[in-house]
Coordinates of C-alpha atoms and ligand atoms in Angstrom, one line a residue:
M1 CA 0.5 0.0 0.3
A2 CA 1.6 3.6 -1.0
K3 CA 2.3 6.5 2.4
Y4 CA 2.1 9.0 2.8
L5 CA 3.9 12.0 3.4
F6 CA 2.3 15.1 3.5
I7 CA 3.5 18.9 3.2
T8 CA 1.7 21.8 5.2
G9 CA 3.1 25.7 5.2
G10 CA 3.2 28.1 8.2
V11 CA 3.4 31.4 9.4
V12 CA 4.0 33.5 5.7
S13 CA 2.9 32.2 2.0
S14 CA 6.5 32.2 -0.7
L15 CA 8.6 30.4 1.9
G16 CA 9.6 28.0 -1.1
K17 CA 6.9 24.7 -0.3
G18 CA 7.1 23.5 -4.1
I19 CA 10.6 23.5 -4.0
T20 CA 11.1 21.6 -0.3
A21 CA 8.2 19.4 -1.2
A22 CA 10.3 18.9 -4.9
S23 CA 13.5 18.0 -3.5
I24 CA 12.3 15.4 -0.8
G25 CA 10.6 13.7 -4.0
R26 CA 14.1 13.4 -5.6
L27 CA 15.6 12.4 -2.4
L28 CA 12.9 9.3 -1.9
I29 CA 13.3 8.6 -5.7
N30 CA 17.4 8.4 -5.2
R31 CA 16.8 6.4 -2.7
G32 CA 15.1 4.0 -5.0
L33 CA 11.3 4.5 -4.1
S34 CA 8.9 5.3 -6.4
I35 CA 6.8 8.6 -5.8
R36 CA 3.9 10.2 -7.1
M37 CA 3.3 14.1 -6.7
L38 CA 0.3 16.0 -6.6
K39 CA -0.5 19.6 -5.4
M40 CA -3.6 21.4 -3.7
D41 CA -5.0 24.2 -4.4
P42 CA -7.4 26.3 -2.6
Y43 CA -8.4 28.8 -4.7
L44 CA -11.8 28.8 -6.2
N45 CA -10.5 28.4 -10.2
V46 CA -10.9 25.3 -11.2
D47 CA -7.3 25.5 -12.9
P48 CA -5.1 28.1 -13.5
G49 CA -5.6 28.7 -17.0
T50 CA -8.0 31.6 -16.8
M51 CA -5.7 34.0 -14.1
S52 CA -3.6 36.4 -15.7
P53 CA -0.1 35.5 -14.5
Y54 CA -0.3 38.7 -12.2
Q55 CA -2.4 36.8 -9.7
H56 CA -0.4 33.0 -10.3
G57 CA 2.7 33.8 -12.4
E58 CA 3.7 30.8 -15.4
V59 CA 0.3 28.5 -16.3
Y60 CA 2.8 25.0 -16.6
V61 CA 1.4 22.5 -18.9
T62 CA 1.7 19.0 -18.7
D63 CA 1.9 15.9 -20.9
D64 CA -1.6 15.8 -20.8
G65 CA -3.3 18.6 -21.4
A66 CA -3.2 19.9 -18.1
E67 CA -3.1 23.4 -17.2
T68 CA -1.4 23.5 -13.6
D69 CA 0.0 25.3 -11.0
L70 CA 4.0 26.1 -11.5
D71 CA 5.0 24.1 -8.4
L72 CA 4.5 20.8 -10.8
G73 CA 7.5 22.8 -12.7
H74 CA 9.6 22.3 -9.3
Y75 CA 8.4 18.6 -9.1
E76 CA 9.2 18.1 -13.1
R77 CA 12.6 19.8 -12.9
Y78 CA 14.0 17.6 -9.8
T79 CA 12.5 14.8 -9.7
G80 CA 12.8 14.1 -13.4
Q81 CA 9.3 12.4 -13.4
P82 CA 6.7 13.6 -15.2
T83 CA 3.5 15.0 -13.7
S84 CA 0.1 14.9 -15.0
Q85 CA -4.0 16.4 -15.2
K86 CA -4.3 14.1 -11.8
S87 CA -1.0 16.0 -9.9
N88 CA -3.0 19.3 -9.8
I89 CA -6.7 19.5 -7.6
T90 CA -7.9 23.5 -7.3
A91 CA -11.1 23.6 -4.7
G92 CA -12.7 24.9 -7.6
S93 CA -12.1 21.4 -9.1
I94 CA -13.5 19.4 -5.8
Y95 CA -17.1 21.6 -6.2
W96 CA -16.8 21.9 -9.5
D97 CA -17.3 17.7 -9.5
V98 CA -19.6 18.0 -6.6
L99 CA -21.9 20.5 -7.3
H100 CA -22.3 18.5 -10.8
K101 CA -22.3 15.1 -9.1
E102 CA -25.4 16.8 -7.1
R103 CA -26.9 17.6 -10.4
R104 CA -26.9 14.4 -11.8
G105 CA -29.2 13.2 -8.5
D106 CA -26.0 10.3 -7.5
Y107 CA -26.6 12.2 -4.0
L108 CA -29.4 10.6 -3.9
G109 CA -31.3 13.5 -2.2
G110 CA -28.8 13.6 0.4
T111 CA -28.1 16.9 2.0
I112 CA -24.2 18.1 0.4
Q113 CA -22.0 19.2 3.3
M114 CA -18.2 19.6 3.3
I115 CA -17.4 16.7 5.6
P116 CA -18.2 14.2 4.3
H117 CA -19.2 14.6 0.5
I118 CA -16.2 17.7 -0.2
S119 CA -14.0 16.0 2.2
D120 CA -14.3 12.4 0.4
E121 CA -13.9 14.0 -3.1
I122 CA -10.4 15.8 -2.5
K123 CA -9.5 11.9 -0.8
G124 CA -11.2 10.3 -3.3
R125 CA -8.6 12.3 -6.0
I126 CA -6.0 12.2 -4.3
R127 CA -6.4 8.0 -3.7
A128 CA -6.7 7.5 -6.9
L129 CA -2.9 7.8 -7.5
E130 CA -3.0 4.8 -5.4
K131 CA -3.7 3.0 -8.4
E132 CA -0.5 3.7 -10.3
N133 CA 0.8 1.3 -6.7
P134 CA 3.6 4.3 -6.1
D135 CA 5.7 3.2 -2.7
I136 CA 4.9 7.1 -1.4
I137 CA 2.8 9.9 -2.4
V138 CA 3.6 13.4 -1.9
V139 CA 1.1 15.5 -1.6
E140 CA 1.9 19.3 -0.7
L141 CA -0.6 21.1 0.4
G142 CA -0.8 25.1 -1.3
G143 CA -1.1 28.5 1.5
T144 CA -0.4 28.8 5.2
V145 CA -2.0 26.8 7.5
G146 CA -4.5 29.3 9.2
D147 CA -6.5 30.4 5.5
I148 CA -10.0 29.8 5.6
E149 CA -9.9 28.2 2.8
G150 CA -7.3 25.8 3.4
L151 CA -9.1 24.3 6.3
I152 CA -11.4 21.8 4.7
F153 CA -7.6 20.1 2.8
L154 CA -6.6 19.9 6.0
E155 CA -9.4 18.6 7.1
S156 CA -9.1 15.8 4.3
L157 CA -5.6 14.8 5.3
R158 CA -6.1 14.4 8.3
Q159 CA -8.9 11.8 7.8
L160 CA -6.6 10.7 5.0
A161 CA -3.6 9.8 7.9
L162 CA -6.2 8.1 10.0
E163 CA -7.1 6.0 7.2
V164 CA -4.6 4.8 6.3
G165 CA -3.1 4.5 9.6
R166 CA -0.2 6.3 11.5
D167 CA 2.6 4.2 10.4
N168 CA 1.8 5.0 6.8
S169 CA 1.5 8.5 7.5
I170 CA 3.6 11.2 7.8
F171 CA 3.0 14.8 7.7
I172 CA 6.2 17.6 7.4
H173 CA 5.6 21.7 8.4
L174 CA 7.6 23.6 6.5
T175 CA 7.5 27.0 8.3
Y176 CA 9.6 30.4 9.0
V177 CA 11.7 31.2 12.1
P178 CA 12.8 35.3 11.8
F179 CA 15.5 37.1 12.9
I180 CA 14.0 40.3 14.3
A181 CA 17.3 42.8 13.3
A182 CA 16.4 45.0 15.1
A183 CA 16.8 42.8 18.9
K184 CA 19.4 40.7 17.1
E185 CA 16.6 37.9 18.2
V186 CA 15.7 34.7 16.6
K187 CA 11.7 33.4 17.2
T188 CA 10.2 30.6 17.0
K189 CA 6.8 31.6 18.0
P190 CA 4.9 32.2 14.6
T191 CA 5.9 28.5 14.5
Q192 CA 4.7 27.3 17.7
Q193 CA 1.4 29.4 16.4
S194 CA 0.9 27.7 13.3
V195 CA 1.7 24.3 15.0
A196 CA -1.1 25.2 17.1
K197 CA -3.1 25.9 14.4
L198 CA -3.0 22.3 12.9
R199 CA -3.3 20.7 16.4
E200 CA -6.8 22.7 16.6
I201 CA -7.7 20.0 13.4
G202 CA -6.3 17.7 15.0
I203 CA -3.0 17.4 13.0
M204 CA 0.2 16.5 14.4
P205 CA 3.3 18.0 12.8
D206 CA 6.0 14.9 12.6
V207 CA 8.6 17.0 11.4
L208 CA 9.7 20.9 11.1
V209 CA 11.7 22.6 8.1
C210 CA 12.5 25.7 9.5
R211 CA 13.5 28.8 6.6
T212 CA 15.4 30.6 7.8
E213 CA 18.0 33.5 7.0
V214 CA 20.3 32.7 9.7
D215 CA 21.5 29.6 11.5
L216 CA 19.4 28.4 14.0
D217 CA 22.0 27.3 17.7
R218 CA 20.5 24.3 19.2
E219 CA 18.8 26.9 22.2
H220 CA 16.5 27.8 19.0
L221 CA 15.8 24.4 17.8
D222 CA 15.1 22.6 21.3
K223 CA 12.5 25.1 21.5
L224 CA 10.8 24.5 18.3
S225 CA 10.7 20.9 19.8
L226 CA 9.6 21.1 23.0
F227 CA 6.7 23.4 22.0
C228 CA 5.7 22.2 19.0
N229 CA 5.7 18.4 20.5
V230 CA 8.3 17.4 17.8
P231 CA 11.1 15.1 18.4
K232 CA 14.3 16.6 18.5
D233 CA 15.8 14.7 15.6
C234 CA 13.2 15.8 13.7
V235 CA 13.4 19.6 13.6
I236 CA 15.1 21.1 10.3
V237 CA 16.7 23.6 9.3
E238 CA 16.5 25.1 5.6
K239 CA 18.4 28.3 5.0
D240 CA 18.5 30.4 2.6
V241 CA 20.5 28.7 0.1
E242 CA 23.6 31.3 -1.6
T243 CA 23.8 30.0 -4.9
S244 CA 20.6 28.0 -6.1
I245 CA 17.6 26.5 -5.2
Y246 CA 19.5 23.6 -6.7
E247 CA 21.5 22.9 -3.6
I248 CA 18.1 22.3 -0.8
P249 CA 18.1 18.2 -2.2
L250 CA 21.5 18.1 -0.8
M251 CA 21.0 20.4 2.1
L252 CA 17.3 18.5 3.5
Q253 CA 19.7 15.1 3.0
R254 CA 22.3 16.2 5.3
A255 CA 19.7 17.2 7.3
G256 CA 18.9 13.5 7.3
L257 CA 14.9 14.0 5.6
D258 CA 14.7 11.3 4.3
E259 CA 16.3 8.9 6.9
I260 CA 13.5 10.6 9.1
V261 CA 10.7 9.7 6.3
L262 CA 11.9 5.9 5.3
N263 CA 12.2 5.1 9.5
R264 CA 8.9 6.3 9.9
F265 CA 7.6 4.3 7.3
R266 CA 10.2 0.9 8.1
I267 CA 11.9 1.2 5.0
A268 CA 15.0 0.1 4.7
R269 CA 16.6 1.3 1.4
P270 CA 20.6 2.3 1.5
A271 CA 21.8 6.1 1.5
V272 CA 23.0 6.9 -1.7
P273 CA 25.0 10.0 -2.9
L274 CA 23.4 13.0 -4.9
K275 CA 26.0 13.0 -7.5
D276 CA 24.6 14.3 -10.5
W277 CA 23.7 17.4 -8.2
E278 CA 26.6 17.6 -6.3
K279 CA 28.4 17.7 -9.7
L280 CA 25.5 20.4 -10.4
I281 CA 26.0 22.5 -7.6
Q282 CA 29.9 22.8 -8.6
T283 CA 29.3 23.8 -12.0
I284 CA 27.3 26.5 -10.6
K285 CA 29.3 27.5 -7.9
N286 CA 32.5 27.4 -10.3
P287 CA 31.1 29.6 -13.7
A288 CA 34.0 30.0 -16.1
G289 CA 32.1 33.1 -16.9
T290 CA 28.5 35.0 -17.2
V291 CA 26.4 35.5 -19.9
R292 CA 24.0 38.0 -20.2
I293 CA 19.8 37.0 -22.2
G294 CA 17.5 39.4 -23.3
V295 CA 14.3 37.6 -22.3
V296 CA 11.7 40.0 -24.4
G297 CA 8.8 39.8 -22.7
K298 CA 5.6 41.3 -21.4
Y299 CA 5.2 40.7 -17.9
S300 CA 9.3 40.7 -17.3
E301 CA 8.7 42.9 -14.2
L302 CA 7.4 39.7 -13.0
Q303 CA 9.8 36.9 -10.9
D304 CA 7.0 34.0 -11.6
A305 CA 5.1 35.0 -14.8
Y306 CA 8.4 33.2 -17.2
K307 CA 9.1 30.4 -14.0
S308 CA 10.3 27.8 -16.9
I309 CA 12.0 29.7 -19.2
Y310 CA 14.8 30.9 -16.8
E311 CA 15.7 27.8 -15.3
A312 CA 15.6 26.6 -18.9
L313 CA 18.1 29.0 -19.6
Y314 CA 20.1 28.9 -15.6
H315 CA 20.0 24.9 -17.6
G316 CA 21.5 25.4 -20.8
G317 CA 24.4 27.8 -18.6
Y318 CA 25.3 24.8 -16.1
A319 CA 26.0 22.8 -19.2
A320 CA 28.0 24.6 -20.9
G321 CA 29.9 25.6 -17.1
Y322 CA 28.9 30.0 -17.8
K323 CA 26.3 31.4 -15.2
V324 CA 23.1 33.0 -17.1
E325 CA 21.7 36.0 -15.9
A326 CA 18.7 36.7 -17.4
V327 CA 17.9 40.3 -18.5
K328 CA 14.1 41.1 -18.3
M329 CA 13.1 43.1 -20.6
A330 CA 10.2 44.8 -21.9
A331 CA 9.0 44.8 -25.0
E332 CA 7.6 48.1 -25.0
E333 CA 10.6 49.5 -24.6
I334 CA 12.2 47.9 -27.1
E335 CA 10.2 48.8 -29.8
G336 CA 11.5 52.7 -29.9
N337 CA 15.5 51.4 -28.6
P338 CA 16.2 48.0 -29.7
A339 CA 19.7 49.2 -29.3
V340 CA 19.5 48.0 -26.5
L341 CA 19.6 44.5 -27.3
D342 CA 23.8 45.2 -27.7
T343 CA 23.9 44.7 -24.2
V344 CA 23.1 40.7 -24.5
D345 CA 24.7 37.8 -26.3
G346 CA 21.8 36.4 -26.8
I347 CA 17.5 37.0 -27.3
L348 CA 14.8 35.0 -25.8
I349 CA 11.1 35.0 -26.9
P350 CA 8.7 33.8 -24.4
G351 CA 5.5 33.2 -24.9
G352 CA 2.1 35.3 -24.6
F353 CA -1.5 35.9 -25.3
G354 CA -2.6 39.8 -26.5
V355 CA -1.3 42.2 -29.2
R356 CA 0.3 44.6 -25.8
G357 CA 4.4 44.6 -26.4
M358 CA 4.5 42.5 -30.1
E359 CA 5.7 45.2 -31.9
G360 CA 9.0 45.9 -29.8
K361 CA 8.9 41.6 -30.1
I362 CA 8.6 41.9 -33.5
R363 CA 11.7 44.6 -33.2
A364 CA 13.6 42.3 -31.2
A365 CA 13.2 39.5 -33.7
Q366 CA 14.2 41.2 -36.7
Y367 CA 17.5 43.2 -34.8
A368 CA 18.9 39.3 -33.8
R369 CA 18.1 38.6 -37.3
E370 CA 19.7 41.1 -38.3
N371 CA 22.6 41.9 -35.9
R372 CA 23.4 37.9 -36.0
I373 CA 22.7 37.5 -32.2
P374 CA 21.9 34.1 -30.6
F375 CA 17.9 34.2 -30.9
L376 CA 15.3 31.0 -29.6
G377 CA 11.8 32.7 -30.3
I378 CA 9.2 30.4 -27.8
C379 CA 5.6 29.6 -29.1
L380 CA 4.8 33.8 -29.6
G381 CA 8.1 34.0 -30.3
L382 CA 8.1 31.7 -33.3
Q383 CA 4.7 33.6 -34.3
C384 CA 6.9 37.1 -34.1
A385 CA 9.8 35.7 -35.5
V386 CA 8.0 34.9 -38.7
I387 CA 5.9 38.2 -39.1
E388 CA 9.2 39.8 -39.0
F389 CA 10.5 37.2 -42.0
A390 CA 7.1 37.8 -43.7
R391 CA 7.3 41.6 -43.4
N392 CA 11.0 42.3 -43.4
V393 CA 12.4 39.8 -45.6
C394 CA 9.6 38.1 -47.8
G395 CA 8.4 42.1 -48.0
L396 CA 4.7 41.4 -47.0
A397 CA 4.2 44.5 -45.1
G398 CA 1.0 44.2 -43.8
A399 CA 2.2 40.5 -42.2
D400 CA 0.5 39.9 -38.6
S401 CA -1.6 37.8 -36.6
T402 CA -5.0 37.2 -36.7
E403 CA -5.0 36.6 -32.9
F404 CA -5.0 40.5 -32.9
D405 CA -7.3 41.4 -35.6
E406 CA -9.8 42.5 -32.8
E407 CA -7.7 44.6 -30.7
R408 CA -6.2 46.6 -33.0
G409 CA -9.4 46.7 -35.5
A410 CA -8.1 45.8 -38.2
K411 CA -7.9 42.4 -40.1
A412 CA -4.2 41.4 -41.2
E413 CA -3.4 41.7 -45.1
H414 CA -1.5 39.0 -44.9
P415 CA -2.8 36.4 -42.0
V416 CA 0.6 34.8 -41.4
V417 CA -0.5 33.4 -38.2
C418 CA -3.5 32.3 -38.1
L419 CA -6.4 30.2 -36.1
M420 CA -6.5 26.5 -37.4
E421 CA -9.7 26.4 -38.5
E422 CA -9.0 29.2 -40.5
Q423 CA -6.8 27.3 -42.7
V424 CA -8.8 25.3 -44.9
D425 CA -6.3 22.3 -45.6
V426 CA -6.5 21.8 -41.8
R427 CA -9.7 23.0 -40.6
E428 CA -11.1 19.7 -39.8
K429 CA -8.5 18.6 -37.6
G430 CA -7.8 21.1 -35.1
G431 CA -9.4 21.9 -31.7
T432 CA -9.2 25.5 -30.7
M433 CA -6.6 25.5 -27.7
R434 CA -3.7 23.1 -28.7
L435 CA -2.4 21.5 -25.1
G436 CA 0.1 19.4 -23.9
A437 CA 2.4 17.1 -26.3
C438 CA 2.2 17.3 -29.8
P439 CA 4.6 15.0 -32.2
C440 CA 6.8 17.4 -34.6
S441 CA 9.3 15.8 -37.4
L442 CA 12.4 17.5 -37.8
V443 CA 13.9 18.0 -40.8
E444 CA 17.7 16.4 -41.7
G445 CA 20.4 18.6 -41.3
T446 CA 19.0 22.0 -39.3
K447 CA 20.1 23.2 -36.7
A448 CA 16.7 21.7 -34.6
Y449 CA 17.8 18.0 -35.5
E450 CA 21.4 19.4 -34.7
A451 CA 20.2 20.0 -30.9
Y452 CA 17.5 16.6 -30.3
G453 CA 19.6 14.1 -32.4
A454 CA 16.9 12.8 -33.3
K455 CA 14.1 12.7 -36.1
Q456 CA 10.6 12.9 -34.5
I457 CA 10.6 14.6 -31.3
S458 CA 7.3 15.5 -29.0
E459 CA 6.6 18.9 -26.4
R460 CA 3.9 20.1 -24.7
H461 CA 1.5 23.4 -26.4
R462 CA -0.3 25.8 -24.9
H463 CA -1.7 28.2 -27.8
R464 CA -4.4 28.7 -30.3
Y465 CA -2.4 29.9 -33.4
E466 CA -0.2 28.4 -36.2
V467 CA 1.8 29.6 -38.6
N468 CA -0.8 30.0 -41.8
N469 CA -0.1 27.1 -44.4
S470 CA -1.0 29.3 -47.2
Y471 CA 2.2 31.7 -46.5
R472 CA 4.5 28.5 -46.1
A473 CA 6.5 28.6 -50.2
Q474 CA 6.1 32.0 -49.6
L475 CA 8.0 31.9 -46.8
E476 CA 10.6 29.1 -47.5
E477 CA 10.9 31.0 -51.4
G478 CA 12.8 34.0 -48.6
G479 CA 15.0 31.7 -47.2
L480 CA 12.7 30.6 -44.3
V481 CA 13.8 27.6 -43.1
L482 CA 10.7 25.1 -41.8
S483 CA 12.2 22.8 -39.8
G484 CA 9.8 21.0 -38.2
I485 CA 6.4 20.1 -39.4
N486 CA 4.0 17.9 -37.3
P487 CA 3.1 15.0 -38.6
D488 CA -0.7 14.7 -37.6
I489 CA -2.0 18.1 -38.3
G490 CA 0.6 18.9 -41.0
V491 CA 1.6 22.4 -39.1
V492 CA 4.7 24.5 -38.8
E493 CA 6.1 23.2 -35.2
M494 CA 9.8 24.8 -35.9
I495 CA 11.6 27.4 -37.9
E496 CA 15.5 28.7 -38.0
L497 CA 17.3 30.9 -40.5
A498 CA 20.7 28.5 -42.3
D499 CA 22.6 31.9 -42.9
H500 CA 23.4 32.6 -39.2
P501 CA 24.8 31.7 -35.8
W502 CA 22.0 30.4 -34.5
Y503 CA 18.3 32.0 -35.1
V504 CA 15.9 28.9 -33.8
A505 CA 11.7 29.0 -32.8
T506 CA 9.3 26.2 -32.0
Q507 CA 5.6 26.6 -31.2
A508 CA 5.5 24.2 -28.4
H509 CA 6.6 25.4 -24.7
P510 CA 10.5 23.6 -24.3
E511 CA 11.5 24.8 -21.2
L512 CA 8.4 22.7 -19.0
K513 CA 11.0 19.4 -20.3
S514 CA 14.4 21.0 -19.1
Q515 CA 15.8 19.5 -15.9
P516 CA 19.2 21.2 -14.2
V517 CA 20.9 17.3 -14.5
K518 CA 19.4 17.5 -17.8
P519 CA 19.2 20.4 -19.5
H520 CA 17.1 20.6 -22.9
P521 CA 18.9 20.6 -25.6
L522 CA 17.1 24.0 -27.9
F523 CA 18.2 25.5 -24.3
K524 CA 21.6 23.9 -24.5
E525 CA 22.6 24.8 -27.7
F526 CA 21.2 28.2 -27.6
I527 CA 23.5 29.2 -24.9
A528 CA 26.6 27.3 -26.5
A529 CA 25.9 29.5 -29.3
A530 CA 25.3 33.0 -26.8
V531 CA 28.8 32.2 -25.2
K532 CA 30.2 31.8 -28.6
R533 CA 29.2 35.4 -29.2
H534 CA 30.1 36.5 -25.5
E535 CA 34.4 35.5 -26.7
G536 CA 33.9 36.8 -29.6
Ligands
LIG1 N1 -1.4 33.4 -28.3 C1 -0.2 33.2 -28.9 C2 -1.9 31.5 -29.6 O1 -2.4 31.9 -29.2 C3 0.9 32.6 -28.7 C4 0.7 31.4 -26.9 C5 1.6 30.9 -26.3 O2 2.7 31.9 -27.1 N2 1.3 30.4 -25.3 O3 -1.5 30.7 -30.7

């Protein structure tokens, strides 16, 4: 039977619960255990697909096309294991299902209540993962203990622990232990109160992971143990890391967290050093130099909007032994002043929706092409590159995407990017949003083919618009290389320029599959080209 590891958060949000959960996942896999990971988000949206990046950060897309929380990105980056639709539960989706069942009459006239109906639904969703027969199911609860919205989820975890038995479940509480600079003191009170809140609903944490900016001495740890009723050796310190968030698995391993979990579950597995991660940290700590990559986006001021993009860029840097500095550049500012792009070694245009910043991005794509600056276009980034090429190389001055017809109040004169439904030859094949893993056939001899080292690849998608097949011939005549085509629906997946150091764009989101210990080939090659330019 699967064992359960529950992770809750205390005191404040933004403690890096997702990264801690992902790191624990890594350690368990390293012990030869099979795991599944699941994130529960107490908000009422059915999924984060429609939420603004200002509200939610990046929407992380799984192979099976689920639009999920960005913590799943951490899970995949740290564990190397794909997540799926089943790995993310929101309160909205739980209520949605329960209310649908109620309307269908499934509850046979019963009164629908938080307990047992909502709690049963939550437990059912979690336990569905048991069918995949993992050794351990890691469940992270979003938000902070004490949130009204999180209550029913905590209640469900309490019930679930009761069902599976104490020996088969472990509660890890990630908490914040602040250092008050004025008093020069570490304070344990917020943690005591947060644990008290947990106990109020019947959950006794087994392990405390204390996030802190300073070292905690024995006295603090003993105090936390005593007041929170957690054994001394189960009070673990997770101090802010100096160099990289990828140090955390190593830090938690040194603190013996995986040992605590295995002991609790009476699982005997030898400890294995995290060799590739140790090597990774050595690389991160001793870079040969720094390359600057300009990320030209609409939400560049937001830390989390392009989370996976930034991480994938760093990963590409690890492969080259370089530090990558992601320079956030607001697309709207590039339009009038593209020469700022001379200050970077590579240009990346990430995915996006809406017309704002479009002309700036198109200008950036042109600048990269004309000035031979390494370029990687992602999704909307590919569409910008195609529009730019059509306008400035193929002489189609009115080239644009039909996505912006409405916002611009005019139809694109040359709709080089449009909906699949607008393209006669593929009309019957497409839905609206292309979501999740899609196949792509690469053309031999192209940079894309070289990077992947394979003819058939698969990447995740999240977009509605496509390169218009009726302009393909004109684009190719102009010299654009269509390096990847979707074999099922015949649309363009990748483009590149032959006569350029490295100018590649993809309709997919390769950043979602990059791992620190296994950088994505496109990011690896892109950074390699940027390093080359940097070294001149
Ligand atoms: N807005 C574009 C589309 O829907 C691109 C989407 C994206 O970059 N993810 O096709």
